[in-house]
Amino acid sequence: METARLVVPLVVVLLAGSFLGVQAVTHSPGDTLPANPDEARPYPGDTLIGIQAKGWFGNDNGTAIVVNPEGETVWKYDPPNSRVFDVEALDDGNVLASVATVETDDCPPRVADGGRCVHNRVVELDYPNTTVVWSYDWWDVFPEHHEVHDADRLSTGETAIVDMGNNRAFTVNRAGEITWQWNATEHISEGTPFFEKYVPEGSAGEFRQKGPESDWTHMNDIDRLDNGNYQLSIRNFDVVVEVDPETNEIVDVIGSPTRHSVMNEQHNPMRIESDGTLLIADSENDRVVEVDVE
């Protein structure tokens, strides 16, 4: 997810419970930061914030809000019984949000798990209203590790989405037609060149698929790079991979399974292409780290 603008200059932040993951910065490379914090100036525009859940991760009370420099909430999208993940401001001023709504009454039989399922939706909201002007949705079983965590609007008008529950990344057009798809099973499972090269022999059992509803990859982020390739965050493998959409082959790997000195169950990697680096929310190492992609 990239920094964008929403009517006035905007930064994007992701909140979950009491944990804060900053997804954009208000300073540019080379800026001299004030030595005295009292001399720091607030960001001049409003800030778009996605809140996965209030109180704790398992709660279904997520929301998206916009706050002004004084900290006042000036806009809210509050879908009922939902967890709100990635939010971004589009070039036309609308807001794109990844929303997982927990259902108990309308679950299709094929995904009902004890009468509970998740309705994953990527919605485009007509800001400053909350009218849904475009959406793409699918149903999945129980919400834990089956939620939609990230979606990005591409310059082509398509939307790139990661589907954690089905271990896939894909793009859809405005008509809701899938225009590209990458399945992790075909490219990083046992027996693939990736698995043989990157998964340590003594820990192979940790990275084998353990059934269709297991949290196998926990794929949680997608970005399209300047060269047209897709960057995917495979959290449970501790890697960020680059995929060529023409061949679906993995052309680059950053990190390595169990090599936790680089990253450990990461979120929201952001490529800084001008510097050849990757900025990572390194979750289980409790840090933000920038690594050289080479």
mmCIF file of C-alpha atoms in Angstrom:
data_model
loop_
_atom_site.group_PDB
_atom_site.id
_atom_site.type_symbol
_atom_site.label_atom_id
_atom_site.label_comp_id
_atom_site.label_asym_id
_atom_site.label_seq_id
_atom_site.Cartn_x
_atom_site.Cartn_y
_atom_site.Cartn_z
ATOM 1 C CA MET A 1 0.000 0.000 0.000
ATOM 2 C CA GLU A 2 1.339 3.406 -0.982
ATOM 3 C CA THR A 3 0.845 6.917 0.349
ATOM 4 C CA ALA A 4 -1.920 8.756 -1.500
ATOM 5 C CA ARG A 5 -3.959 11.961 -1.343
ATOM 6 C CA LEU A 6 -7.552 12.425 -0.282
ATOM 7 C CA VAL A 7 -8.976 15.870 -1.084
ATOM 8 C CA VAL A 8 -6.138 17.334 0.963
ATOM 9 C CA PRO A 9 -2.703 15.723 1.504
ATOM 10 C CA LEU A 10 -3.175 12.396 3.256
ATOM 11 C CA VAL A 11 -1.133 9.734 4.991
ATOM 12 C CA VAL A 12 -2.370 6.225 5.651
ATOM 13 C CA VAL A 13 -2.018 4.334 8.926
ATOM 14 C CA LEU A 14 -3.170 0.885 10.007
ATOM 15 C CA LEU A 15 -4.305 0.253 13.578
ATOM 16 C CA ALA A 16 -5.212 -3.040 15.201
ATOM 17 C CA GLY A 17 -6.211 -3.046 18.852
ATOM 18 C CA SER A 18 -3.473 -1.311 20.775
ATOM 19 C CA PHE A 19 -0.847 -2.073 18.122
ATOM 20 C CA LEU A 20 0.199 0.631 15.666
ATOM 21 C CA GLY A 21 1.628 -0.061 12.207
ATOM 22 C CA VAL A 22 2.508 3.099 10.309
ATOM 23 C CA GLN A 23 2.006 2.595 6.582
ATOM 24 C CA ALA A 24 3.240 5.950 5.353
ATOM 25 C CA VAL A 25 5.632 8.625 6.540
ATOM 26 C CA THR A 26 5.279 12.381 6.588
ATOM 27 C CA HIS A 27 8.916 13.157 5.768
ATOM 28 C CA SER A 28 10.847 12.628 2.548
ATOM 29 C CA PRO A 29 14.338 11.084 2.249
ATOM 30 C CA GLY A 30 16.978 13.691 2.975
ATOM 31 C CA ASP A 31 14.763 15.782 5.254
ATOM 32 C CA THR A 32 16.466 17.170 8.336
ATOM 33 C CA LEU A 33 14.296 16.351 11.312
ATOM 34 C CA PRO A 34 14.124 18.820 14.203
ATOM 35 C CA ALA A 35 16.319 17.945 17.173
ATOM 36 C CA ASN A 36 13.682 19.344 19.519
ATOM 37 C CA PRO A 37 10.364 17.459 19.219
ATOM 38 C CA ASP A 38 8.521 20.641 20.215
ATOM 39 C CA GLU A 39 9.688 22.176 16.932
ATOM 40 C CA ALA A 40 8.117 19.411 14.840
ATOM 41 C CA ARG A 41 5.148 20.476 12.744
ATOM 42 C CA PRO A 42 2.023 18.364 12.267
ATOM 43 C CA TYR A 43 1.287 16.932 8.861
ATOM 44 C CA PRO A 44 -0.766 19.628 7.082
ATOM 45 C CA GLY A 45 -3.471 17.312 5.739
ATOM 46 C CA ASP A 46 -5.959 14.764 6.996
ATOM 47 C CA THR A 47 -4.966 11.190 7.827
ATOM 48 C CA LEU A 48 -6.826 8.052 6.734
ATOM 49 C CA ILE A 49 -6.699 5.250 9.309
ATOM 50 C CA GLY A 50 -7.835 1.638 9.040
ATOM 51 C CA ILE A 51 -8.643 -0.039 12.374
ATOM 52 C CA GLN A 52 -8.774 -3.832 12.198
ATOM 53 C CA ALA A 53 -10.557 -4.105 15.542
ATOM 54 C CA LYS A 54 -11.053 -2.059 18.653
ATOM 55 C CA GLY A 55 -10.064 -3.797 21.869
ATOM 56 C CA TRP A 56 -8.474 -6.929 20.401
ATOM 57 C CA PHE A 57 -7.880 -8.695 17.093
ATOM 58 C CA GLY A 58 -10.778 -11.133 17.487
ATOM 59 C CA ASN A 59 -13.381 -8.395 17.799
ATOM 60 C CA ASP A 60 -15.630 -7.605 14.831
ATOM 61 C CA ASN A 61 -15.840 -3.840 15.318
ATOM 62 C CA GLY A 62 -13.314 -2.486 12.835
ATOM 63 C CA THR A 63 -13.666 0.872 11.146
ATOM 64 C CA ALA A 64 -11.971 3.369 8.852
ATOM 65 C CA ILE A 65 -11.696 6.994 9.874
ATOM 66 C CA VAL A 66 -10.179 10.257 8.701
ATOM 67 C CA VAL A 67 -8.722 12.596 11.307
ATOM 68 C CA ASN A 68 -7.587 16.190 10.842
ATOM 69 C CA PRO A 69 -4.314 17.663 12.178
ATOM 70 C CA GLU A 70 -6.080 18.495 15.456
ATOM 71 C CA GLY A 71 -6.900 14.815 15.949
ATOM 72 C CA GLU A 72 -10.627 15.243 15.356
ATOM 73 C CA THR A 73 -12.482 12.510 13.460
ATOM 74 C CA VAL A 74 -13.993 14.117 10.354
ATOM 75 C CA TRP A 75 -15.143 10.947 8.530
ATOM 76 C CA LYS A 76 -16.018 7.377 9.484
ATOM 77 C CA TYR A 77 -16.831 4.156 7.651
ATOM 78 C CA ASP A 78 -18.197 1.722 10.204
ATOM 79 C CA PRO A 79 -19.441 -1.519 8.587
ATOM 80 C CA PRO A 80 -21.238 -3.737 11.130
ATOM 81 C CA ASN A 81 -19.674 -6.993 12.367
ATOM 82 C CA SER A 82 -16.517 -6.330 10.378
ATOM 83 C CA ARG A 83 -12.761 -6.120 10.526
ATOM 84 C CA VAL A 84 -11.209 -3.365 8.402
ATOM 85 C CA PHE A 85 -7.719 -3.914 7.045
ATOM 86 C CA ASP A 86 -5.992 -2.008 4.242
ATOM 87 C CA VAL A 87 -7.395 1.411 3.338
ATOM 88 C CA GLU A 88 -6.087 3.729 0.661
ATOM 89 C CA ALA A 89 -7.055 6.972 -0.993
ATOM 90 C CA LEU A 90 -7.526 6.750 -4.747
ATOM 91 C CA ASP A 91 -6.491 9.380 -7.263
ATOM 92 C CA ASP A 92 -10.104 10.498 -7.747
ATOM 93 C CA GLY A 93 -10.569 11.050 -3.997
ATOM 94 C CA ASN A 94 -12.491 7.853 -3.287
ATOM 95 C CA VAL A 95 -11.390 5.351 -0.637
ATOM 96 C CA LEU A 96 -10.588 1.669 -1.261
ATOM 97 C CA ALA A 97 -11.030 -0.577 1.783
ATOM 98 C CA SER A 98 -10.429 -4.278 2.478
ATOM 99 C CA VAL A 99 -13.243 -5.473 4.738
ATOM 100 C CA ALA A 100 -13.968 -8.852 6.336
ATOM 101 C CA THR A 101 -17.552 -9.085 7.590
ATOM 102 C CA VAL A 102 -18.313 -11.915 10.007
ATOM 103 C CA GLU A 103 -21.654 -13.526 9.173
ATOM 104 C CA THR A 104 -23.855 -15.903 11.142
ATOM 105 C CA ASP A 105 -27.153 -15.876 9.197
ATOM 106 C CA ASP A 106 -26.332 -15.746 5.476
ATOM 107 C CA CYS A 107 -23.398 -18.154 5.166
ATOM 108 C CA PRO A 108 -23.521 -20.316 2.023
ATOM 109 C CA PRO A 109 -23.558 -24.001 3.054
ATOM 110 C CA ARG A 110 -20.173 -24.675 1.432
ATOM 111 C CA VAL A 111 -18.377 -22.279 3.812
ATOM 112 C CA ALA A 112 -20.524 -22.423 6.942
ATOM 113 C CA ASP A 113 -18.408 -23.549 9.880
ATOM 114 C CA GLY A 114 -20.619 -23.991 12.879
ATOM 115 C CA GLY A 115 -22.931 -21.325 11.493
ATOM 116 C CA ARG A 116 -20.154 -18.731 11.165
ATOM 117 C CA CYS A 117 -18.257 -17.538 8.085
ATOM 118 C CA VAL A 118 -16.580 -14.467 6.629
ATOM 119 C CA HIS A 119 -17.758 -12.318 3.731
ATOM 120 C CA ASN A 120 -14.616 -10.761 2.251
ATOM 121 C CA ARG A 121 -15.129 -7.527 0.351
ATOM 122 C CA VAL A 122 -12.956 -4.953 -1.373
ATOM 123 C CA VAL A 123 -15.096 -1.838 -1.578
ATOM 124 C CA GLU A 124 -14.644 1.552 -3.196
ATOM 125 C CA LEU A 125 -16.360 4.297 -1.218
ATOM 126 C CA ASP A 126 -17.574 7.599 -2.661
ATOM 127 C CA TYR A 127 -15.693 9.858 -0.239
ATOM 128 C CA PRO A 128 -16.758 11.944 1.671
ATOM 129 C CA ASN A 129 -19.843 9.737 1.645
ATOM 130 C CA THR A 130 -19.736 6.033 2.483
ATOM 131 C CA THR A 131 -21.706 4.916 -0.555
ATOM 132 C CA VAL A 132 -20.203 1.784 -2.144
ATOM 133 C CA VAL A 133 -19.621 2.539 -5.847
ATOM 134 C CA TRP A 134 -17.675 -0.642 -6.668
ATOM 135 C CA SER A 135 -16.988 -3.897 -4.875
ATOM 136 C CA TYR A 136 -15.565 -7.378 -5.309
ATOM 137 C CA ASP A 137 -16.467 -10.075 -2.800
ATOM 138 C CA TRP A 138 -16.202 -13.763 -1.932
ATOM 139 C CA TRP A 139 -17.170 -16.019 0.960
ATOM 140 C CA ASP A 140 -14.845 -18.090 3.107
ATOM 141 C CA VAL A 141 -14.972 -20.164 6.270
ATOM 142 C CA PHE A 142 -14.316 -18.868 9.810
ATOM 143 C CA PRO A 143 -12.694 -15.415 9.668
ATOM 144 C CA GLU A 144 -9.401 -16.114 11.456
ATOM 145 C CA HIS A 145 -6.614 -16.156 8.823
ATOM 146 C CA HIS A 146 -9.226 -16.130 6.047
ATOM 147 C CA GLU A 147 -9.670 -12.353 5.906
ATOM 148 C CA VAL A 148 -8.750 -10.107 2.984
ATOM 149 C CA HIS A 149 -5.799 -8.048 4.230
ATOM 150 C CA ASP A 150 -4.702 -5.976 1.248
ATOM 151 C CA ALA A 151 -5.973 -4.600 -2.062
ATOM 152 C CA ASP A 152 -4.406 -1.991 -4.344
ATOM 153 C CA ARG A 153 -5.936 -0.093 -7.262
ATOM 154 C CA LEU A 154 -3.641 -0.268 -10.297
ATOM 155 C CA SER A 155 -3.091 2.376 -12.966
ATOM 156 C CA THR A 156 -4.934 0.090 -15.411
ATOM 157 C CA GLY A 157 -8.100 0.420 -13.327
ATOM 158 C CA GLU A 158 -7.778 -3.172 -12.154
ATOM 159 C CA THR A 159 -7.554 -4.048 -8.466
ATOM 160 C CA ALA A 160 -4.835 -6.332 -7.059
ATOM 161 C CA ILE A 161 -5.940 -8.460 -4.095
ATOM 162 C CA VAL A 162 -4.387 -11.030 -1.760
ATOM 163 C CA ASP A 163 -6.679 -13.858 -0.631
ATOM 164 C CA MET A 164 -5.171 -15.320 2.525
ATOM 165 C CA GLY A 165 -7.670 -18.129 2.966
ATOM 166 C CA ASN A 166 -7.061 -19.529 -0.524
ATOM 167 C CA ASN A 167 -3.308 -18.749 -0.626
ATOM 168 C CA ARG A 168 -3.564 -16.735 -3.822
ATOM 169 C CA ALA A 169 -2.988 -13.288 -5.305
ATOM 170 C CA PHE A 170 -5.067 -12.019 -8.203
ATOM 171 C CA THR A 171 -6.318 -8.990 -10.128
ATOM 172 C CA VAL A 172 -9.871 -8.128 -11.163
ATOM 173 C CA ASN A 173 -11.217 -5.549 -13.581
ATOM 174 C CA ARG A 174 -14.158 -3.227 -12.999
ATOM 175 C CA ALA A 175 -16.530 -5.911 -14.269
ATOM 176 C CA GLY A 176 -15.299 -8.290 -11.556
ATOM 177 C CA GLU A 177 -13.485 -10.583 -14.004
ATOM 178 C CA ILE A 178 -10.223 -12.150 -12.805
ATOM 179 C CA THR A 179 -7.458 -10.976 -15.153
ATOM 180 C CA TRP A 180 -4.457 -12.615 -13.445
ATOM 181 C CA GLN A 181 -3.947 -15.137 -10.658
ATOM 182 C CA TRP A 182 -1.013 -16.648 -8.756
ATOM 183 C CA ASN A 183 -1.524 -19.681 -6.518
ATOM 184 C CA ALA A 184 1.043 -20.316 -3.785
ATOM 185 C CA THR A 185 0.410 -24.067 -3.955
ATOM 186 C CA GLU A 186 1.889 -24.166 -7.455
ATOM 187 C CA HIS A 187 5.004 -22.148 -6.631
ATOM 188 C CA ILE A 188 6.156 -22.497 -3.010
ATOM 189 C CA SER A 189 4.768 -25.827 -1.765
ATOM 190 C CA GLU A 190 6.840 -28.954 -1.159
ATOM 191 C CA GLY A 191 8.414 -30.200 -4.389
ATOM 192 C CA THR A 192 8.708 -26.776 -6.030
ATOM 193 C CA PRO A 193 12.109 -25.207 -6.811
ATOM 194 C CA PHE A 194 11.400 -22.531 -4.170
ATOM 195 C CA PHE A 195 10.767 -25.102 -1.435
ATOM 196 C CA GLU A 196 13.873 -27.118 -2.321
ATOM 197 C CA LYS A 197 16.113 -24.039 -2.387
ATOM 198 C CA TYR A 198 14.848 -21.942 0.504
ATOM 199 C CA VAL A 199 13.248 -24.202 3.116
ATOM 200 C CA PRO A 200 15.860 -25.732 5.462
ATOM 201 C CA GLU A 201 15.738 -29.521 5.373
ATOM 202 C CA GLY A 202 15.361 -29.866 9.118
ATOM 203 C CA SER A 203 12.360 -27.536 9.259
ATOM 204 C CA ALA A 204 10.500 -28.685 6.132
ATOM 205 C CA GLY A 205 7.622 -30.011 8.231
ATOM 206 C CA GLU A 206 6.806 -26.500 9.453
ATOM 207 C CA PHE A 207 6.124 -25.309 5.904
ATOM 208 C CA ARG A 208 4.100 -28.178 4.474
ATOM 209 C CA GLN A 209 0.408 -27.686 3.791
ATOM 210 C CA LYS A 210 -1.657 -29.110 6.627
ATOM 211 C CA GLY A 211 -5.142 -29.051 5.116
ATOM 212 C CA PRO A 212 -7.291 -26.554 3.201
ATOM 213 C CA GLU A 213 -8.285 -24.488 6.247
ATOM 214 C CA SER A 214 -4.857 -24.223 7.849
ATOM 215 C CA ASP A 215 -3.062 -20.894 8.001
ATOM 216 C CA TRP A 216 -0.386 -22.050 5.551
ATOM 217 C CA THR A 217 1.021 -18.908 3.897
ATOM 218 C CA HIS A 218 -0.748 -16.009 5.648
ATOM 219 C CA MET A 219 -0.165 -13.969 2.475
ATOM 220 C CA ASN A 220 -0.885 -10.431 3.615
ATOM 221 C CA ASP A 221 0.341 -7.824 1.125
ATOM 222 C CA ILE A 222 0.545 -7.147 -2.613
ATOM 223 C CA ASP A 223 2.218 -4.300 -4.508
ATOM 224 C CA ARG A 224 2.877 -3.779 -8.191
ATOM 225 C CA LEU A 225 6.475 -2.696 -8.814
ATOM 226 C CA ASP A 226 7.673 -0.229 -11.448
ATOM 227 C CA ASN A 227 8.842 -3.110 -13.660
ATOM 228 C CA GLY A 228 5.328 -4.567 -13.744
ATOM 229 C CA ASN A 229 6.074 -7.477 -11.412
ATOM 230 C CA TYR A 230 4.101 -8.160 -8.232
ATOM 231 C CA GLN A 231 5.641 -8.118 -4.778
ATOM 232 C CA LEU A 232 3.949 -10.517 -2.342
ATOM 233 C CA SER A 233 4.443 -10.844 1.403
ATOM 234 C CA ILE A 234 4.350 -14.527 2.450
ATOM 235 C CA ARG A 235 4.265 -13.992 6.199
ATOM 236 C CA ASN A 236 4.498 -17.577 7.454
ATOM 237 C CA PHE A 237 7.547 -18.213 5.247
ATOM 238 C CA ASP A 238 9.328 -15.022 6.422
ATOM 239 C CA VAL A 239 9.874 -13.970 2.806
ATOM 240 C CA VAL A 240 8.860 -11.317 0.324
ATOM 241 C CA VAL A 241 8.787 -12.646 -3.226
ATOM 242 C CA GLU A 242 8.722 -10.901 -6.592
ATOM 243 C CA VAL A 243 6.563 -12.583 -9.247
ATOM 244 C CA ASP A 244 6.615 -12.013 -13.007
ATOM 245 C CA PRO A 245 2.915 -11.953 -14.024
ATOM 246 C CA GLU A 246 3.766 -13.018 -17.580
ATOM 247 C CA THR A 247 5.191 -16.361 -16.431
ATOM 248 C CA ASN A 248 4.051 -16.474 -12.757
ATOM 249 C CA GLU A 249 7.620 -17.459 -11.876
ATOM 250 C CA ILE A 250 9.294 -16.165 -8.720
ATOM 251 C CA VAL A 251 12.158 -13.965 -9.940
ATOM 252 C CA ASP A 252 13.438 -12.691 -6.585
ATOM 253 C CA VAL A 253 13.214 -13.679 -2.913
ATOM 254 C CA ILE A 254 14.026 -11.457 0.055
ATOM 255 C CA GLY A 255 14.472 -13.256 3.360
ATOM 256 C CA SER A 256 14.345 -16.991 3.974
ATOM 257 C CA PRO A 257 12.142 -19.329 6.062
ATOM 258 C CA THR A 258 13.432 -19.429 9.678
ATOM 259 C CA ARG A 259 16.061 -16.748 8.932
ATOM 260 C CA HIS A 260 14.580 -14.391 11.469
ATOM 261 C CA SER A 261 17.483 -11.972 11.527
ATOM 262 C CA VAL A 262 16.059 -10.497 8.290
ATOM 263 C CA MET A 263 12.325 -10.679 9.028
ATOM 264 C CA ASN A 264 9.963 -12.710 11.170
ATOM 265 C CA GLU A 265 6.261 -12.917 10.173
ATOM 266 C CA GLN A 266 6.342 -9.535 8.463
ATOM 267 C CA HIS A 267 3.573 -7.201 7.314
ATOM 268 C CA ASN A 268 3.310 -4.389 4.768
ATOM 269 C CA PRO A 269 6.690 -4.479 2.996
ATOM 270 C CA MET A 270 7.128 -1.321 0.928
ATOM 271 C CA ARG A 271 9.705 -1.235 -1.871
ATOM 272 C CA ILE A 272 11.722 1.985 -2.077
ATOM 273 C CA GLU A 273 12.720 1.517 -5.675
ATOM 274 C CA SER A 274 14.870 4.643 -5.936
ATOM 275 C CA ASP A 275 17.143 3.276 -3.189
ATOM 276 C CA GLY A 276 16.904 -0.441 -3.961
ATOM 277 C CA THR A 277 15.625 -1.187 -0.456
ATOM 278 C CA LEU A 278 12.587 -2.674 1.255
ATOM 279 C CA LEU A 279 10.918 -1.136 4.315
ATOM 280 C CA ILE A 280 9.273 -3.827 6.438
ATOM 281 C CA ALA A 281 6.990 -3.961 9.456
ATOM 282 C CA ASP A 282 8.920 -6.848 11.036
ATOM 283 C CA SER A 283 6.137 -8.014 13.328
ATOM 284 C CA GLU A 284 7.619 -10.737 15.522
ATOM 285 C CA ASN A 285 10.948 -8.903 15.795
ATOM 286 C CA ASP A 286 9.040 -5.877 17.124
ATOM 287 C CA ARG A 287 10.718 -3.427 14.781
ATOM 288 C CA VAL A 288 10.584 -1.584 11.488
ATOM 289 C CA VAL A 289 13.590 -2.540 9.361
ATOM 290 C CA GLU A 290 14.938 -1.426 5.983
ATOM 291 C CA VAL A 291 16.900 -4.027 4.036
ATOM 292 C CA ASP A 292 18.912 -3.934 0.831
ATOM 293 C CA VAL A 293 17.002 -6.052 -1.715
ATOM 294 C CA GLU A 294 20.315 -7.428 -3.027
#
